[in-house]
Short mmCIF file of C-alpha atoms and ligand atoms in Angstrom, two decimals:
data_model
loop_
_atom_site.label_atom_id
_atom_site.label_comp_id
_atom_site.label_asym_id
_atom_site.label_seq_id
_atom_site.Cartn_x
_atom_site.Cartn_y
_atom_site.Cartn_z
CA MET A 1 -49.67 48.94 73.14
CA SER A 2 -50.33 48.78 69.58
CA HIS A 3 -48.02 49.07 66.84
CA ALA A 4 -48.76 52.44 65.05
CA ASN A 5 -48.61 53.47 61.51
CA LEU A 6 -45.68 55.59 60.08
CA ILE A 7 -46.39 58.69 58.81
CA GLY A 8 -44.39 61.61 57.66
CA GLY A 9 -41.47 60.18 59.91
CA GLU A 10 -43.65 60.02 62.79
CA TRP A 11 -45.30 56.77 64.52
CA VAL A 12 -49.03 57.64 64.60
CA HIS A 13 -51.68 56.11 66.44
CA SER A 14 -55.41 55.88 64.98
CA GLY A 15 -57.08 54.45 68.44
CA GLU A 16 -58.36 51.59 66.45
CA ALA A 17 -56.04 48.26 66.58
CA ALA A 18 -56.58 44.65 65.46
CA PRO A 19 -54.83 41.63 66.68
CA ASP A 20 -52.56 39.55 64.68
CA ILE A 21 -53.45 35.84 64.72
CA ASN A 22 -51.00 33.03 64.67
CA PRO A 23 -52.86 30.68 62.11
CA SER A 24 -50.89 27.46 63.75
CA ASP A 25 -52.62 28.57 67.25
CA THR A 26 -55.31 30.78 67.43
CA ASN A 27 -54.78 31.47 70.84
CA ASP A 28 -51.37 33.04 70.16
CA VAL A 29 -51.82 36.81 69.42
CA VAL A 30 -48.59 38.08 67.68
CA GLY A 31 -49.41 41.59 68.41
CA GLU A 32 -51.82 44.58 68.15
CA TYR A 33 -51.63 46.58 64.96
CA ASP A 34 -53.21 49.84 64.25
CA ARG A 35 -55.81 50.07 61.66
CA ALA A 36 -55.46 53.60 59.96
CA ASN A 37 -58.29 55.53 58.99
CA ALA A 38 -58.99 57.70 56.22
CA ALA A 39 -57.64 61.05 57.36
CA GLN A 40 -54.33 59.29 58.22
CA VAL A 41 -53.94 57.65 54.58
CA HIS A 42 -54.48 61.35 53.53
CA ASP A 43 -51.99 62.77 55.52
CA ALA A 44 -49.74 59.74 54.64
CA ILE A 45 -50.01 60.99 51.12
CA THR A 46 -49.23 64.51 52.08
CA ALA A 47 -46.04 63.69 53.62
CA ALA A 48 -45.08 61.60 50.57
CA ARG A 49 -45.53 64.33 48.27
CA ALA A 50 -44.12 66.85 50.39
CA ALA A 51 -40.89 64.37 50.78
CA ALA A 52 -41.16 63.82 47.15
CA PRO A 53 -38.99 66.60 45.49
CA GLY A 54 -36.21 66.07 48.06
CA TRP A 55 -35.91 62.23 47.34
CA ALA A 56 -36.39 62.77 43.78
CA ARG A 57 -33.11 64.87 44.02
CA ALA A 58 -31.16 62.60 46.61
CA THR A 59 -28.04 61.11 44.97
CA PRO A 60 -27.95 57.59 43.85
CA GLN A 61 -25.03 57.10 46.58
CA VAL A 62 -27.84 58.12 49.21
CA ARG A 63 -30.58 56.12 48.08
CA ALA A 64 -28.12 53.03 47.44
CA ASP A 65 -26.68 53.49 51.30
CA LEU A 66 -30.11 53.54 52.42
CA LEU A 67 -31.19 50.65 50.62
CA ASP A 68 -27.99 48.70 51.60
CA LYS A 69 -28.52 49.45 55.18
CA VAL A 70 -31.95 48.01 55.21
CA GLY A 71 -31.03 44.91 53.18
CA SER A 72 -28.29 44.40 55.99
CA GLU A 73 -30.53 44.58 58.95
CA ILE A 74 -33.14 42.33 57.55
CA LEU A 75 -30.22 39.49 56.67
CA ALA A 76 -28.79 40.10 60.08
CA ARG A 77 -32.14 39.57 61.71
CA ARG A 78 -33.25 36.71 59.46
CA THR A 79 -34.00 34.17 62.33
CA GLU A 80 -36.02 36.36 64.42
CA LEU A 81 -37.79 37.92 61.24
CA ALA A 82 -38.43 34.21 59.83
CA ASP A 83 -39.81 33.49 63.47
CA LEU A 84 -41.92 36.30 63.21
CA LEU A 85 -43.28 35.53 59.67
CA ALA A 86 -43.98 31.99 60.44
CA ARG A 87 -46.01 32.96 63.33
CA GLU A 88 -48.00 35.38 61.71
CA GLU A 89 -48.60 33.79 58.21
CA GLY A 90 -48.04 29.92 58.91
CA LYS A 91 -45.50 28.77 56.45
CA THR A 92 -42.81 26.65 57.87
CA LEU A 93 -39.80 28.37 59.43
CA ALA A 94 -37.50 27.30 56.72
CA GLU A 95 -39.50 28.64 53.92
CA ALA A 96 -39.84 31.77 56.17
CA ALA A 97 -36.05 32.17 56.51
CA GLY A 98 -36.10 31.65 52.83
CA GLU A 99 -38.43 34.60 52.27
CA VAL A 100 -36.88 36.83 54.73
CA GLY A 101 -33.49 36.10 52.76
CA ARG A 102 -34.98 36.95 49.80
CA ALA A 103 -36.40 40.25 51.07
CA GLY A 104 -32.91 41.40 52.23
CA GLN A 105 -31.16 40.27 49.20
CA ILE A 106 -33.73 42.07 47.22
CA PHE A 107 -32.95 45.59 49.13
CA LYS A 108 -29.17 44.54 48.17
CA PHE A 109 -29.80 44.16 44.66
CA PHE A 110 -31.85 47.59 44.30
CA ALA A 111 -29.19 49.25 46.37
CA GLY A 112 -26.91 48.53 43.36
CA GLU A 113 -29.48 49.33 40.83
CA ALA A 114 -29.81 53.04 42.09
CA LEU A 115 -26.27 53.29 41.17
CA ARG A 116 -26.71 51.74 37.71
CA LEU A 117 -29.68 53.79 36.57
CA GLN A 118 -28.80 55.03 33.19
CA GLY A 119 -30.12 57.33 30.24
CA GLU A 120 -29.20 57.25 26.60
CA ARG A 121 -27.74 60.00 24.08
CA VAL A 122 -28.90 59.79 20.59
CA ALA A 123 -27.81 61.80 17.48
CA SER A 124 -30.80 64.00 16.23
CA VAL A 125 -31.89 64.06 13.03
CA ARG A 126 -31.69 67.64 12.92
CA PRO A 127 -28.17 69.31 12.95
CA GLY A 128 -27.19 71.06 15.95
CA VAL A 129 -29.84 69.40 18.22
CA GLU A 130 -28.78 66.76 20.89
CA VAL A 131 -31.33 64.32 22.29
CA GLU A 132 -31.14 62.80 25.65
CA ILE A 133 -33.30 60.15 26.96
CA THR A 134 -33.25 59.90 30.78
CA ARG A 135 -35.54 58.28 33.61
CA GLU A 136 -37.08 60.16 36.34
CA PRO A 137 -39.00 59.02 39.11
CA VAL A 138 -42.95 58.71 39.07
CA GLY A 139 -43.88 60.64 42.28
CA VAL A 140 -45.38 59.12 44.99
CA VAL A 141 -46.37 55.23 44.70
CA GLY A 142 -48.90 53.24 46.56
CA LEU A 143 -48.22 50.07 47.11
CA ILE A 144 -50.70 47.37 48.05
CA THR A 145 -49.69 43.66 49.13
CA PRO A 146 -51.32 40.46 49.98
CA TRP A 147 -50.86 38.05 52.92
CA ASN A 148 -48.82 35.14 51.53
CA PHE A 149 -45.38 36.75 51.20
CA PRO A 150 -45.47 39.38 54.12
CA ILE A 151 -42.20 40.28 53.68
CA ALA A 152 -41.07 39.84 50.38
CA ILE A 153 -43.76 41.15 48.40
CA PRO A 154 -43.52 44.35 50.31
CA ALA A 155 -39.54 44.32 49.64
CA TRP A 156 -39.70 43.74 46.24
CA LYS A 157 -42.18 46.73 45.74
CA ILE A 158 -40.49 49.39 48.56
CA ALA A 159 -36.72 48.57 47.21
CA PRO A 160 -37.28 49.58 43.56
CA ALA A 161 -39.95 52.47 44.48
CA LEU A 162 -37.03 54.18 46.49
CA ALA A 163 -34.05 53.04 44.51
CA PHE A 164 -35.47 55.07 41.71
CA GLY A 165 -36.47 58.03 43.69
CA ASN A 166 -40.26 57.61 44.60
CA CYS A 167 -41.91 58.08 47.50
CA VAL A 168 -43.74 55.07 48.93
CA VAL A 169 -46.96 54.69 50.93
CA LEU A 170 -47.32 51.10 51.70
CA LYS A 171 -50.63 49.24 52.97
CA PRO A 172 -49.88 45.85 53.90
CA ALA A 173 -52.58 42.73 54.02
CA GLU A 174 -54.44 43.31 57.19
CA ILE A 175 -53.85 39.76 58.59
CA VAL A 176 -50.29 39.99 58.23
CA PRO A 177 -49.25 43.44 59.38
CA GLY A 178 -46.26 42.46 61.62
CA CYS A 179 -43.48 41.70 58.98
CA ALA A 180 -44.39 44.89 57.05
CA TRP A 181 -44.16 46.98 60.21
CA ALA A 182 -40.74 45.30 61.00
CA VAL A 183 -39.35 46.58 57.88
CA ALA A 184 -41.06 49.88 58.12
CA ASP A 185 -39.27 50.24 61.47
CA ILE A 186 -35.93 49.32 59.79
CA ILE A 187 -36.21 51.60 57.01
CA HIS A 188 -37.23 54.42 59.40
CA ARG A 189 -34.07 53.62 61.41
CA ALA A 190 -31.83 53.24 58.67
CA GLY A 191 -32.67 57.10 58.10
CA ALA A 192 -34.97 57.43 55.06
CA PRO A 193 -36.10 61.30 55.58
CA ALA A 194 -39.45 61.90 56.64
CA GLY A 195 -42.18 61.11 54.28
CA VAL A 196 -39.83 58.98 51.99
CA PHE A 197 -41.43 55.72 53.12
CA ASN A 198 -45.11 55.68 54.82
CA LEU A 199 -46.50 52.65 56.44
CA VAL A 200 -50.69 52.72 56.73
CA MET A 201 -52.06 49.16 58.01
CA GLY A 202 -55.68 48.30 57.79
CA ARG A 203 -58.51 47.20 55.80
CA GLY A 204 -58.57 47.46 52.08
CA SER A 205 -62.14 48.88 51.89
CA VAL A 206 -60.72 51.60 53.87
CA VAL A 207 -57.08 52.35 53.65
CA GLY A 208 -56.78 50.74 50.08
CA GLU A 209 -59.76 52.77 48.92
CA VAL A 210 -58.01 56.09 49.82
CA LEU A 211 -54.96 55.44 48.39
CA VAL A 212 -56.17 53.88 44.80
CA GLY A 213 -58.79 57.07 44.61
CA ASP A 214 -56.38 59.86 45.50
CA ASP A 215 -55.26 61.97 42.57
CA ARG A 216 -51.90 62.85 44.49
CA VAL A 217 -50.74 59.08 44.09
CA ASP A 218 -49.31 58.63 40.97
CA ALA A 219 -48.75 54.96 40.39
CA ILE A 220 -50.47 52.03 41.99
CA SER A 221 -48.73 48.73 42.73
CA PHE A 222 -51.04 45.89 43.57
CA THR A 223 -50.70 42.13 44.22
CA GLY A 224 -53.56 40.13 45.35
CA SER A 225 -56.68 38.61 44.03
CA VAL A 226 -58.64 38.98 40.85
CA PRO A 227 -61.80 40.77 41.50
CA THR A 228 -59.80 43.33 44.03
CA GLY A 229 -57.04 43.64 41.35
CA GLN A 230 -59.56 44.38 38.65
CA GLY A 231 -61.22 46.94 40.90
CA VAL A 232 -58.26 48.65 41.78
CA LEU A 233 -57.11 48.73 38.05
CA GLN A 234 -60.72 50.25 37.27
CA ARG A 235 -60.42 53.00 39.76
CA ALA A 236 -57.02 53.98 39.28
CA ALA A 237 -56.83 53.89 35.59
CA LYS A 238 -60.12 56.20 35.48
CA ARG A 239 -57.92 59.24 37.04
CA GLY A 240 -54.88 58.23 34.72
CA ALA A 241 -52.75 56.85 37.56
CA LYS A 242 -50.13 54.14 36.37
CA VAL A 243 -50.94 50.81 37.60
CA GLN A 244 -49.02 47.54 37.89
CA LEU A 245 -51.19 44.33 38.96
CA GLU A 246 -49.89 41.05 39.94
CA MET A 247 -53.08 38.53 40.48
CA GLY A 248 -53.75 35.10 40.40
CA GLY A 249 -52.70 31.77 38.46
CA LYS A 250 -53.70 28.44 37.75
CA ASN A 251 -50.38 27.06 36.69
CA PRO A 252 -49.99 23.91 34.68
CA LEU A 253 -47.04 21.48 35.32
CA VAL A 254 -46.81 18.91 32.28
CA VAL A 255 -45.14 15.68 33.15
CA LEU A 256 -44.28 13.80 29.95
CA ALA A 257 -43.54 9.94 29.69
CA ASP A 258 -39.88 10.54 29.21
CA ALA A 259 -39.36 12.69 32.70
CA ASP A 260 -37.01 11.72 35.38
CA MET A 261 -40.32 10.71 37.69
CA ALA A 262 -38.26 11.59 40.92
CA VAL A 263 -37.85 14.93 39.52
CA ALA A 264 -41.44 15.37 38.61
CA VAL A 265 -42.69 14.11 41.88
CA ARG A 266 -40.57 16.71 43.79
CA SER A 267 -41.77 19.47 41.14
CA ALA A 268 -45.19 18.53 41.91
CA LEU A 269 -45.02 18.18 45.57
CA ASP A 270 -43.05 21.68 46.05
CA GLY A 271 -45.01 23.59 43.42
CA ALA A 272 -48.43 22.42 44.99
CA PHE A 273 -48.47 21.82 48.25
CA PHE A 274 -45.17 23.74 50.01
CA SER A 275 -46.17 27.20 51.44
CA THR A 276 -49.75 25.33 52.00
CA GLY A 277 -50.23 25.87 48.03
CA GLN A 278 -50.73 29.47 49.09
CA ARG A 279 -48.74 30.95 46.42
CA CYS A 280 -49.73 32.45 43.02
CA THR A 281 -47.24 30.28 41.08
CA ALA A 282 -48.47 27.26 42.65
CA SER A 283 -48.57 24.21 40.44
CA SER A 284 -52.30 23.36 40.55
CA ARG A 285 -52.83 21.58 37.43
CA LEU A 286 -50.75 18.46 36.86
CA ILE A 287 -50.85 17.79 33.33
CA VAL A 288 -49.64 14.05 32.95
CA GLU A 289 -49.17 12.22 29.83
CA GLN A 290 -50.82 8.67 29.59
CA ALA A 291 -47.97 6.80 29.88
CA ALA A 292 -46.50 8.18 32.97
CA HIS A 293 -50.14 8.78 34.60
CA ASP A 294 -50.04 5.92 37.05
CA ARG A 295 -46.18 5.95 37.84
CA PHE A 296 -46.66 9.92 38.70
CA VAL A 297 -49.83 9.59 40.88
CA SER A 298 -48.58 6.59 42.73
CA GLY A 299 -45.35 8.50 43.30
CA LEU A 300 -46.93 11.94 44.28
CA THR A 301 -49.83 10.08 46.67
CA GLU A 302 -46.73 8.50 48.41
CA ALA A 303 -44.80 11.41 48.80
CA ILE A 304 -48.21 13.46 50.24
CA ARG A 305 -48.64 10.76 52.77
CA LYS A 306 -45.11 11.74 54.23
CA GLN A 307 -45.43 15.25 54.83
CA VAL A 308 -46.10 16.59 58.08
CA VAL A 309 -49.12 18.58 58.67
CA ASP A 310 -48.33 20.82 61.93
CA ASP A 311 -47.41 24.10 63.60
CA ALA A 312 -45.27 26.02 60.97
CA ARG A 313 -42.63 26.45 63.88
CA LYS A 314 -42.59 23.05 65.12
CA GLN A 315 -39.28 20.97 64.29
CA GLY A 316 -40.30 18.49 61.43
CA THR A 317 -43.28 20.21 60.07
CA THR A 318 -43.15 20.26 56.09
CA ILE A 319 -46.48 21.92 55.65
CA GLY A 320 -48.00 24.66 57.80
CA PRO A 321 -51.65 25.56 58.48
CA VAL A 322 -53.60 27.61 55.91
CA VAL A 323 -53.63 31.18 56.70
CA ASN A 324 -57.26 31.81 58.21
CA GLN A 325 -60.89 30.30 58.51
CA ALA A 326 -61.92 32.28 55.64
CA GLN A 327 -59.31 30.64 53.05
CA LEU A 328 -59.74 27.22 55.00
CA ASP A 329 -63.57 27.41 54.13
CA GLN A 330 -62.72 28.37 50.34
CA ASP A 331 -60.24 25.31 50.23
CA LEU A 332 -62.81 22.91 51.93
CA ARG A 333 -65.50 24.21 49.49
CA TYR A 334 -63.35 23.61 46.46
CA VAL A 335 -62.66 19.97 48.07
CA ASP A 336 -66.41 19.37 47.84
CA ILE A 337 -66.92 20.87 44.50
CA GLY A 338 -64.28 18.66 42.83
CA GLN A 339 -65.96 15.71 44.10
CA LYS A 340 -69.15 16.94 42.88
CA GLU A 341 -67.81 17.71 39.35
CA GLY A 342 -66.77 13.65 39.34
CA ALA A 343 -63.05 14.04 40.20
CA THR A 344 -61.56 11.39 42.32
CA LEU A 345 -60.06 12.43 45.51
CA ALA A 346 -56.93 10.44 45.84
CA ILE A 347 -55.87 11.66 48.88
CA GLY A 348 -56.14 14.26 51.63
CA GLY A 349 -58.61 17.07 51.61
CA GLU A 350 -59.73 16.92 55.00
CA ARG A 351 -59.81 19.23 58.11
CA LEU A 352 -56.95 18.15 60.43
CA ASN A 353 -56.54 18.76 64.17
CA ARG A 354 -53.18 19.32 66.12
CA GLU A 355 -52.17 19.98 69.70
CA THR A 356 -53.04 23.73 69.28
CA PRO A 357 -56.22 25.03 67.57
CA GLY A 358 -55.10 26.09 63.97
CA PHE A 359 -56.49 26.10 60.59
CA TYR A 360 -54.72 22.63 59.28
CA MET A 361 -55.81 20.60 56.46
CA ALA A 362 -54.30 17.50 54.53
CA PRO A 363 -52.92 18.15 51.10
CA ALA A 364 -55.42 17.30 48.46
CA LEU A 365 -54.99 15.72 45.07
CA PHE A 366 -57.57 15.04 42.49
CA THR A 367 -57.43 12.51 39.67
CA GLY A 368 -59.31 11.91 36.94
CA THR A 369 -60.25 15.65 36.33
CA ARG A 370 -60.79 17.44 33.01
CA ASN A 371 -59.72 20.78 32.45
CA ASP A 372 -62.95 22.50 31.98
CA MET A 373 -63.80 21.60 35.67
CA GLN A 374 -64.36 24.26 38.09
CA ILE A 375 -61.62 23.21 40.18
CA ASN A 376 -59.23 23.41 37.06
CA ARG A 377 -60.37 26.84 35.96
CA GLU A 378 -60.54 28.97 39.29
CA GLU A 379 -57.73 29.84 41.52
CA ILE A 380 -58.18 28.07 44.85
CA PHE A 381 -55.21 29.41 46.79
CA GLY A 382 -54.81 26.32 48.95
CA PRO A 383 -53.21 22.79 49.30
CA VAL A 384 -55.41 21.14 46.57
CA ALA A 385 -53.90 20.09 43.29
CA SER A 386 -55.53 18.17 40.25
CA VAL A 387 -54.21 15.29 37.63
CA VAL A 388 -55.34 16.04 34.35
CA PRO A 389 -54.68 13.35 31.92
CA ALA A 390 -53.22 14.05 28.61
CA ARG A 391 -52.90 11.60 25.47
CA ASP A 392 -49.63 13.00 24.58
CA TYR A 393 -47.12 16.33 24.34
CA ASP A 394 -49.59 18.01 21.97
CA GLU A 395 -52.62 17.86 24.09
CA ALA A 396 -50.67 18.47 27.24
CA LEU A 397 -49.56 21.72 25.60
CA ALA A 398 -52.98 22.95 24.51
CA ILE A 399 -54.56 22.25 28.11
CA ALA A 400 -51.72 24.02 29.61
CA ASN A 401 -52.66 26.94 27.78
CA ASP A 402 -56.58 26.62 27.96
CA THR A 403 -56.79 29.12 30.81
CA PRO A 404 -57.74 32.44 31.68
CA PHE A 405 -54.52 32.70 33.41
CA GLY A 406 -50.77 32.91 32.36
CA LEU A 407 -48.36 33.45 35.16
CA CYS A 408 -45.93 30.16 35.38
CA ALA A 409 -45.99 27.10 33.32
CA GLY A 410 -43.56 24.17 33.76
CA ILE A 411 -42.80 21.05 32.09
CA CYS A 412 -40.83 17.79 33.33
CA THR A 413 -39.26 15.97 30.52
CA THR A 414 -36.01 14.91 29.31
CA SER A 415 -36.63 15.60 25.61
CA LEU A 416 -34.79 18.97 24.70
CA LYS A 417 -37.33 19.28 21.95
CA HIS A 418 -40.45 19.31 24.10
CA ALA A 419 -38.53 21.39 26.84
CA ARG A 420 -37.97 24.18 23.98
CA HIS A 421 -40.89 23.72 22.16
CA PHE A 422 -42.79 24.36 25.53
CA GLN A 423 -40.73 27.32 26.20
CA ARG A 424 -41.59 29.05 23.07
CA ASN A 425 -44.91 27.98 23.11
CA SER A 426 -46.38 28.46 26.43
CA GLU A 427 -48.88 31.27 26.99
CA ALA A 428 -47.36 32.29 30.49
CA GLY A 429 -44.94 35.07 31.92
CA MET A 430 -42.60 32.55 33.40
CA VAL A 431 -41.62 28.95 32.26
CA MET A 432 -40.06 26.29 34.30
CA VAL A 433 -38.13 23.42 33.06
CA ASN A 434 -37.71 20.36 35.43
CA LEU A 435 -38.62 22.29 38.15
CA PRO A 436 -41.69 23.51 40.30
CA THR A 437 -43.83 26.55 38.91
CA ALA A 438 -43.45 28.08 42.19
CA GLY A 439 -39.83 29.39 43.53
CA VAL A 440 -37.93 32.36 41.51
CA ASP A 441 -35.15 33.98 41.55
CA TYR A 442 -34.85 37.81 43.04
CA HIS A 443 -32.94 39.77 40.39
CA VAL A 444 -34.74 38.85 37.06
CA PRO A 445 -38.33 39.62 35.93
CA PHE A 446 -41.61 38.22 37.50
CA GLY A 447 -44.95 38.33 35.84
CA GLY A 448 -47.55 36.73 33.94
CA ARG A 449 -49.93 36.98 30.89
CA LYS A 450 -53.45 36.91 30.27
CA GLY A 451 -55.70 37.52 33.93
CA SER A 452 -52.76 36.93 35.94
CA SER A 453 -51.08 40.39 35.40
CA TYR A 454 -51.44 44.00 34.15
CA GLY A 455 -48.57 46.56 33.37
CA SER A 456 -45.10 46.07 33.35
CA ARG A 457 -42.89 43.34 35.16
CA GLU A 458 -41.76 43.67 38.53
CA GLN A 459 -38.47 42.88 40.09
CA GLY A 460 -34.85 42.82 38.49
CA ARG A 461 -33.77 45.93 36.37
CA TYR A 462 -37.26 45.39 34.38
CA ALA A 463 -38.80 46.94 37.51
CA ALA A 464 -37.58 50.55 36.36
CA GLU A 465 -40.25 50.21 33.70
CA PHE A 466 -43.08 50.95 36.36
CA TYR A 467 -40.90 53.13 38.89
CA THR A 468 -39.59 55.74 36.37
CA THR A 469 -40.97 57.89 33.53
CA VAL A 470 -38.96 58.40 30.44
CA LYS A 471 -38.01 61.99 29.62
CA THR A 472 -36.94 62.83 25.98
CA ALA A 473 -34.82 66.16 25.93
CA TYR A 474 -33.95 68.02 22.54
CA VAL A 475 -31.31 70.49 22.88
CA ASN A 476 -30.03 73.18 20.35
CA ALA A 477 -26.95 73.89 21.71
CA GLY A 478 -26.15 76.51 18.94
P1 ADP B 1 -56.15 38.57 49.41
O1 ADP B 1 -56.83 38.67 50.57
O2 ADP B 1 -56.34 36.93 48.92
O3 ADP B 1 -54.67 38.46 49.65
P2 ADP B 1 -57.22 40.75 48.51
O4 ADP B 1 -57.19 40.99 46.89
O5 ADP B 1 -58.25 40.53 48.86
O6 ADP B 1 -56.41 39.21 48.18
O7 ADP B 1 -56.31 41.73 48.99
C1 ADP B 1 -54.82 41.75 48.59
C2 ADP B 1 -54.37 43.34 49.16
O8 ADP B 1 -55.45 44.62 48.69
C3 ADP B 1 -54.93 43.46 50.67
O9 ADP B 1 -54.08 44.61 51.04
C4 ADP B 1 -56.04 44.05 50.68
O10 ADP B 1 -56.35 44.63 52.06
C5 ADP B 1 -56.30 44.90 49.68
N1 ADP B 1 -57.35 45.33 49.44
C6 ADP B 1 -58.64 44.69 49.46
N2 ADP B 1 -59.85 45.63 48.94
C7 ADP B 1 -59.45 46.84 48.35
C8 ADP B 1 -59.58 47.81 47.85
N3 ADP B 1 -61.03 47.73 47.84
N4 ADP B 1 -58.98 48.56 47.07
C9 ADP B 1 -57.59 48.55 47.34
N5 ADP B 1 -57.10 47.72 48.16
C10 ADP B 1 -57.79 46.56 48.61
#
């Protein structure tokens, strides 16, 4: 029996299901998951609308208790959920356990935030009038999530949405429905009232389209690719919906000559290649000051050589497979493009065969690249990184900012002056000093500038900007 969609507090089958395939072993089917049809998405929105007034009135204690319970179950089942995550998405067990832990903590954090939501009382400029500013739920929110963080991204959208009194319709990525289904099951059993949380799995072109286009959905929070995000923005904005987008990155990691080379190599290795490079915060442009170039390249090449690319759930694996054939084809195509553009392939870039049929690829490092090459302009979303040489700090900063994206930017240096200057002058939403560009805390804002993001920030208390709407009340108390 396939896993059903959750609509209005009931598990509802659509009659159409798709297999969830393990990218480490394509013979392994994780499970069968329903694909919702358009009528079911409509039903889910209807159920969310019906539940919205009640949930908006629920006390902060009720919302906090629900979120806390969800967080506790996720944390208690960390090992089992990490296994499911590694099996359906292909990140290593250690990475998956980190992600599941993060999802649990996010629910716990927003359990607290439900209790902390505050308003303001301001003196009016008019006599006898009192002014109060309060935050109210937006209403029904549609959440559309990508495949690369199958549990953390749904968590960081669902938790604030529910904490601040909204009803949710979640549409997870089609190729990783397992973790989203598990979270839906946990929320349902934790006692969410019918319709407060709905899950509709399936195709973006069906489920996503209906969700984005329905006037009864007040806000859309989307994480995914640039072209899909731009389409979502156009359609949702046209009907006046609130929109928040997190899209791609082409994140620079600057390495200065005064850097601790061990820190720089470790940051580049982690940022560029862990999670198989499938992170929007991946360090894909390694901008290296000339005087450090050869030391850095030999250190990183050596570190890459030591990586074990294999089944995500195998002991000793450090880099799992690419998520599916389409993504692998895209990664290999960019390796080809880089070579044709004149970049030197220092290591990796080839398809690998392992014991089980999976989408294995050797992490690839290009050297001798220029920032205007296609491989340095477009997001690859795989284990492929480029070294871009720079004369000095000023040129490195200019290269770092010369990109259509602006999600995260990093610098490895022992100079306080350059670190602080970079922090202030980097055109990115997040800056890292002596750290990989990927790997963020769960309780502070996440988001970028330029082509990377649109709308207000996700996560931390800043999430209230998106999931609430402000009301200013004037009262003449007589
Ligand atoms: P990726 O597949 O690389 O994660 P996408 O942008 O294709 O990036 O997908 C992100 C999410 O958007 C997925 O849940 C996908 O199903 C959904 N999606 C795809 N097409 C549409 C669409 N036309 N409208 C709304 N959502 C969509």
